[in-house]
Short mmCIF file of C-alpha atoms in Angstrom, two decimals:
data_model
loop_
_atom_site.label_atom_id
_atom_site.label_comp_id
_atom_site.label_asym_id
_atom_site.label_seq_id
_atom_site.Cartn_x
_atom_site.Cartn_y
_atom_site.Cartn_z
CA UNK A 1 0.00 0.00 0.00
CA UNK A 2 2.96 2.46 0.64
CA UNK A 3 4.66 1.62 -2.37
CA UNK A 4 1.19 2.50 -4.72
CA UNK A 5 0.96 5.96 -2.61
CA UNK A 6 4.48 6.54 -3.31
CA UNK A 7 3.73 6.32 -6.73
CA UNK A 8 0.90 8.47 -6.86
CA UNK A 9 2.41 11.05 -5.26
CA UNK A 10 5.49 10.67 -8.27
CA UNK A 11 3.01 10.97 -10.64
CA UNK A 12 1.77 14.01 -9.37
CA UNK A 13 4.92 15.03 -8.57
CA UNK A 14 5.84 14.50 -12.35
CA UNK A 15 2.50 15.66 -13.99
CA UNK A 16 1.47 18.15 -12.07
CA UNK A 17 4.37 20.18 -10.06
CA UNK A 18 1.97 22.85 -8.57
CA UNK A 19 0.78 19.85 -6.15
CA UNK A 20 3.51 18.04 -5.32
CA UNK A 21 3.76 17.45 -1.31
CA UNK A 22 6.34 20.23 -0.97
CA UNK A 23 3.80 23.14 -2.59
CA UNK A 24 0.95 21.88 -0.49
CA UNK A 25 2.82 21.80 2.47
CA UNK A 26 4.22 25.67 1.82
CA UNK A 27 0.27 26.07 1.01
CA UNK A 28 -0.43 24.71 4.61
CA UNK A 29 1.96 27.08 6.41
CA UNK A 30 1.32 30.10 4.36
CA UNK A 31 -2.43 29.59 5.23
CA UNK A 32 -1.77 29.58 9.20
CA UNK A 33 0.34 32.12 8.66
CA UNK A 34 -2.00 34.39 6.89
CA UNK A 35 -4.94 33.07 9.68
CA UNK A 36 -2.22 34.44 12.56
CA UNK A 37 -1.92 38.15 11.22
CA UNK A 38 -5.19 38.27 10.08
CA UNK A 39 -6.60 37.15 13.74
CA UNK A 40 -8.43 40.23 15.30
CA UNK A 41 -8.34 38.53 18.99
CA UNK A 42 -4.56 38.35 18.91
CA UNK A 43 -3.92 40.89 21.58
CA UNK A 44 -0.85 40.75 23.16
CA UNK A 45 2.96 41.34 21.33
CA UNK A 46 3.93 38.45 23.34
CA UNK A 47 1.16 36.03 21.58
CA UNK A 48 2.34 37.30 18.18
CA UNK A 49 6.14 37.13 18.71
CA UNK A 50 5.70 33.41 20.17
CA UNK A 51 3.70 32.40 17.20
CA UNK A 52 5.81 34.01 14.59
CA UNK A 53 8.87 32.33 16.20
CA UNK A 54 7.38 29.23 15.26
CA UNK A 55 5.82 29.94 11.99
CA UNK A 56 8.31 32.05 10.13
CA UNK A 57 10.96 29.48 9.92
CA UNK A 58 8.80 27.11 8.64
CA UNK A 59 7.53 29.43 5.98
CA UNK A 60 11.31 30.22 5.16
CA UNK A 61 11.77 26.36 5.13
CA UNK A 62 8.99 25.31 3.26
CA UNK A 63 9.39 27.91 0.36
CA UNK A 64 12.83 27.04 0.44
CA UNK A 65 12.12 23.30 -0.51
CA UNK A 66 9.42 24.01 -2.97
CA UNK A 67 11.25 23.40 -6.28
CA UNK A 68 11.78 26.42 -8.65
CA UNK A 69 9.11 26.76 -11.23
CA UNK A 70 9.10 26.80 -14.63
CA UNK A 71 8.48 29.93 -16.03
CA UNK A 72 5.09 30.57 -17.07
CA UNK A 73 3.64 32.76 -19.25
CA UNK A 74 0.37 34.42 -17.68
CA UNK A 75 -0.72 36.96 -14.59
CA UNK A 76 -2.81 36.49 -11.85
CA UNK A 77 -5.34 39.66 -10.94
CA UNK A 78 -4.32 41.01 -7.27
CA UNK A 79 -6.49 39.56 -4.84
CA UNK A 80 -5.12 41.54 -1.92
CA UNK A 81 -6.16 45.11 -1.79
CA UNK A 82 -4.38 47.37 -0.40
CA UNK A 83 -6.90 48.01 2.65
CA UNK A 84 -6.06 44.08 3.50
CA UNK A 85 -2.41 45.23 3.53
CA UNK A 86 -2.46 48.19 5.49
CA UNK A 87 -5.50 46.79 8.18
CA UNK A 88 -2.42 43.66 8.48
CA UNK A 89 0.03 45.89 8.99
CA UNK A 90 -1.76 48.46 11.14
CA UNK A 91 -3.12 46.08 13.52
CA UNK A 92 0.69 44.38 13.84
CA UNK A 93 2.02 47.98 14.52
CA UNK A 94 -0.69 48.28 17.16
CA UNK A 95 0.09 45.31 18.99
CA UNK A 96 3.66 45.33 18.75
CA UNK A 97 3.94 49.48 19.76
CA UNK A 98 7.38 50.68 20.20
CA UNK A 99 8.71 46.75 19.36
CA UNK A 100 7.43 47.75 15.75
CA UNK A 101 10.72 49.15 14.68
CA UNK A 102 14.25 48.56 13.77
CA UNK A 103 17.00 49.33 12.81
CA UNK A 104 18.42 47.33 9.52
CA UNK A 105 21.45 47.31 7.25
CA UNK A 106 20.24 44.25 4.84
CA UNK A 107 18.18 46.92 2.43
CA UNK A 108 19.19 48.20 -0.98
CA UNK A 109 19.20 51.80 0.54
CA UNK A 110 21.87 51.18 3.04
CA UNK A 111 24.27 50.92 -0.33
CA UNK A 112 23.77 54.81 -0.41
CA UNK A 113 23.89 55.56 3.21
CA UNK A 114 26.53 55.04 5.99
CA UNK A 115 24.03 54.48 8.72
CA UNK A 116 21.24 51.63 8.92
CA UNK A 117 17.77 52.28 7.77
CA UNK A 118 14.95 52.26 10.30
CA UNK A 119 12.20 48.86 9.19
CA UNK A 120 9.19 47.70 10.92
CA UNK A 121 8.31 44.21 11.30
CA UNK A 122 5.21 45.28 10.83
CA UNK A 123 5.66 45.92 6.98
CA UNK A 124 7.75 43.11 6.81
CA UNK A 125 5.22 40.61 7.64
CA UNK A 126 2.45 42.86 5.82
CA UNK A 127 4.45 42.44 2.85
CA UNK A 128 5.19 38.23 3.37
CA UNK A 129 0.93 38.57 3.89
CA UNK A 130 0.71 39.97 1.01
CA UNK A 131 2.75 37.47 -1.66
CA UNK A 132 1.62 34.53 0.70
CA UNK A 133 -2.50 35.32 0.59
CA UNK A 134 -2.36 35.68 -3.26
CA UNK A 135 -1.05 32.71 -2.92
CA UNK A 136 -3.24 30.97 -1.41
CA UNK A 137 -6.09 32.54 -3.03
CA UNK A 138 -4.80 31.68 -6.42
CA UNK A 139 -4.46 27.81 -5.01
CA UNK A 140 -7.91 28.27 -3.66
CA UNK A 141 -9.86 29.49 -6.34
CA UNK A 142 -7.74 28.96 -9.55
CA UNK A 143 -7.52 26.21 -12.08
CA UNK A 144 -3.95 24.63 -13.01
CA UNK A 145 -2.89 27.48 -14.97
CA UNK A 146 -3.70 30.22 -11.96
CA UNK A 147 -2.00 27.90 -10.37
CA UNK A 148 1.62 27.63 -12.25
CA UNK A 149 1.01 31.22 -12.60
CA UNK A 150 0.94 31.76 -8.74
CA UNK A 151 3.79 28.97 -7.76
CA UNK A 152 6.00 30.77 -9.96
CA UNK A 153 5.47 34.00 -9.08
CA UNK A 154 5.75 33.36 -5.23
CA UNK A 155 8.90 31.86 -5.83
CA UNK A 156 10.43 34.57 -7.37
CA UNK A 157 9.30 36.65 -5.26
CA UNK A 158 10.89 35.34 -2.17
CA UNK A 159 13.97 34.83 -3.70
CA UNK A 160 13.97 38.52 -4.73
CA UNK A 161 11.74 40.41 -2.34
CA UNK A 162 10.50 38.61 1.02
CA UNK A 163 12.05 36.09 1.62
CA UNK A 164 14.98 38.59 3.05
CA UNK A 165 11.96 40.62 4.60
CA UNK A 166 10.96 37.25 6.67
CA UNK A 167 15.12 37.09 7.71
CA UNK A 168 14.85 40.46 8.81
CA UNK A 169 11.41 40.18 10.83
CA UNK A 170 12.40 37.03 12.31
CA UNK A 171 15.83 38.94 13.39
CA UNK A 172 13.84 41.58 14.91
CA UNK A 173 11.45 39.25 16.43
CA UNK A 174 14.22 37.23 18.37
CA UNK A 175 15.48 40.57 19.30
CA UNK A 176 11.95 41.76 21.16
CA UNK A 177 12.09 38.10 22.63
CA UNK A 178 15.24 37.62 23.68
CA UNK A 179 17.11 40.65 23.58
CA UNK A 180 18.15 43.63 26.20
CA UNK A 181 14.99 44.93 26.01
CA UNK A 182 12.94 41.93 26.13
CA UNK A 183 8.91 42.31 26.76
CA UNK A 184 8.42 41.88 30.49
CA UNK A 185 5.60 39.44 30.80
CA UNK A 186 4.22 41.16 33.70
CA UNK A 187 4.31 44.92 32.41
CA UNK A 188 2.12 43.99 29.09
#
C-alpha cells in the first residue's frame, strides 16, 4: 500500500508540479500564517512574537524546498487590496507598539547611506501577507494554470523580495524576545 501511494504522489509530482507534497505543504503554512496576522483577537505582542517564532521558519523552510518553477507565461489579478495590507500591517504595529521598529542594514538603501535604515516588522510581515495570501487565493480558487502562474510568481518573489523581509522580521522578532529589552511578561 505504501509503495502505490508513493507512486501516486510521483506521478503528481511528475505531472502536475503545482501539487507536489512540498507546494501543499508551503500552502499549509502560508495559510496559518495568513490566519495568525489576520486574527483580530490576537492581543498581546507576546502572543504574536511566540507564534511568529514558530511559523516564520517554517515558511522560510517550506518555500525554500518548494522546487523552482518553470516559467510561465500568464498573470494572476491582485487579490489583496491594499486596505487588507495596510489593516495587516496596522493592527501588527498596534500590537507590537514601540517593538514595531528597527534598525536594519540588509536593504538596498543602506548601499547609499553610511548608517542603517529604520524597518518595521510590521511591513515586513504585511508584505510576506501579502505574496503569501495571493497565494493561497490563487491555489484556492484557480484552475492549473492560476495555479503555475501563482507557484511561480511566489517563488520569485521570495527569492527577490521577502524572503529577506521574513530574515529580517524574524531577526527583529528574536530581538523583542530575547534581547536587552525583552517584553516583560508582567508589564504587558
Amino acid at each position: 500500500m505504501k509503495l502505490k501511494a508513493m507512486t501516486v504522489q510521483n506521478n503528481i509530482e511528475e505531472n502536475e508540479p503545482q501539487l507536489s507534497q512540498s507546494v501543499l505543504e508551503l500552502l499549509t503554512v502560508a495559510t496559518e500564517f495568513c490566519r495568525q496576522v489576520e486574527r483580530e483577537d490576537q492581543t498581546t505582542a507576546q502572543d504574536l512574537i511566540d507564534v511568529m517564532l514558530i511559523l516564520l521558519p517554517m515558511v522560510y523552510l517550506k518555500t525554500s524546498l518548494v522546487n523552482d518553477a518553470e516559467p510561465v507565461d500568464g498573470f494572476n489579478e491582485n487579490k489583496v487590496t491594499e486596505g487588507d495590507y495596510n489593516l495587516v500591517r496596522n493592527r501588527i504595529a498596534a500590537i507590537l507598539g514601540d517593538q514595531d521598529s528597527y534598525l536594519d542594514v540588509f536593504v538596498q538603501e543602506f548601499k547609499y547611506s553610511d548608517r542603517p535604515i529604520l524597518c518595521t516588522v510590521s511591513e515586513d510581515l504585511a508584505d510576506m501577507y501579502q505574496a503569501l495570501r495571493e497565494f493561497v487565493e490563487c491555489y484556492r480558487w484557480g484552475n492549473e494554470e492560476v495555479r503555475q502562474v501563482a507557484l511561480a510568481d511566489l517563488k520569485d518573489n521570495y527569492k527577490l523580495y521577502w524572503g529577506q523581509k521574513l530574515l529580517n522580521a524574524l531577526r527583529a522578532i528574536h530581538d523583542i524576545k530575547y534581547g536587552d529589552k525583552a517584553f516583560d511578561e508582567e508589564t504587558e
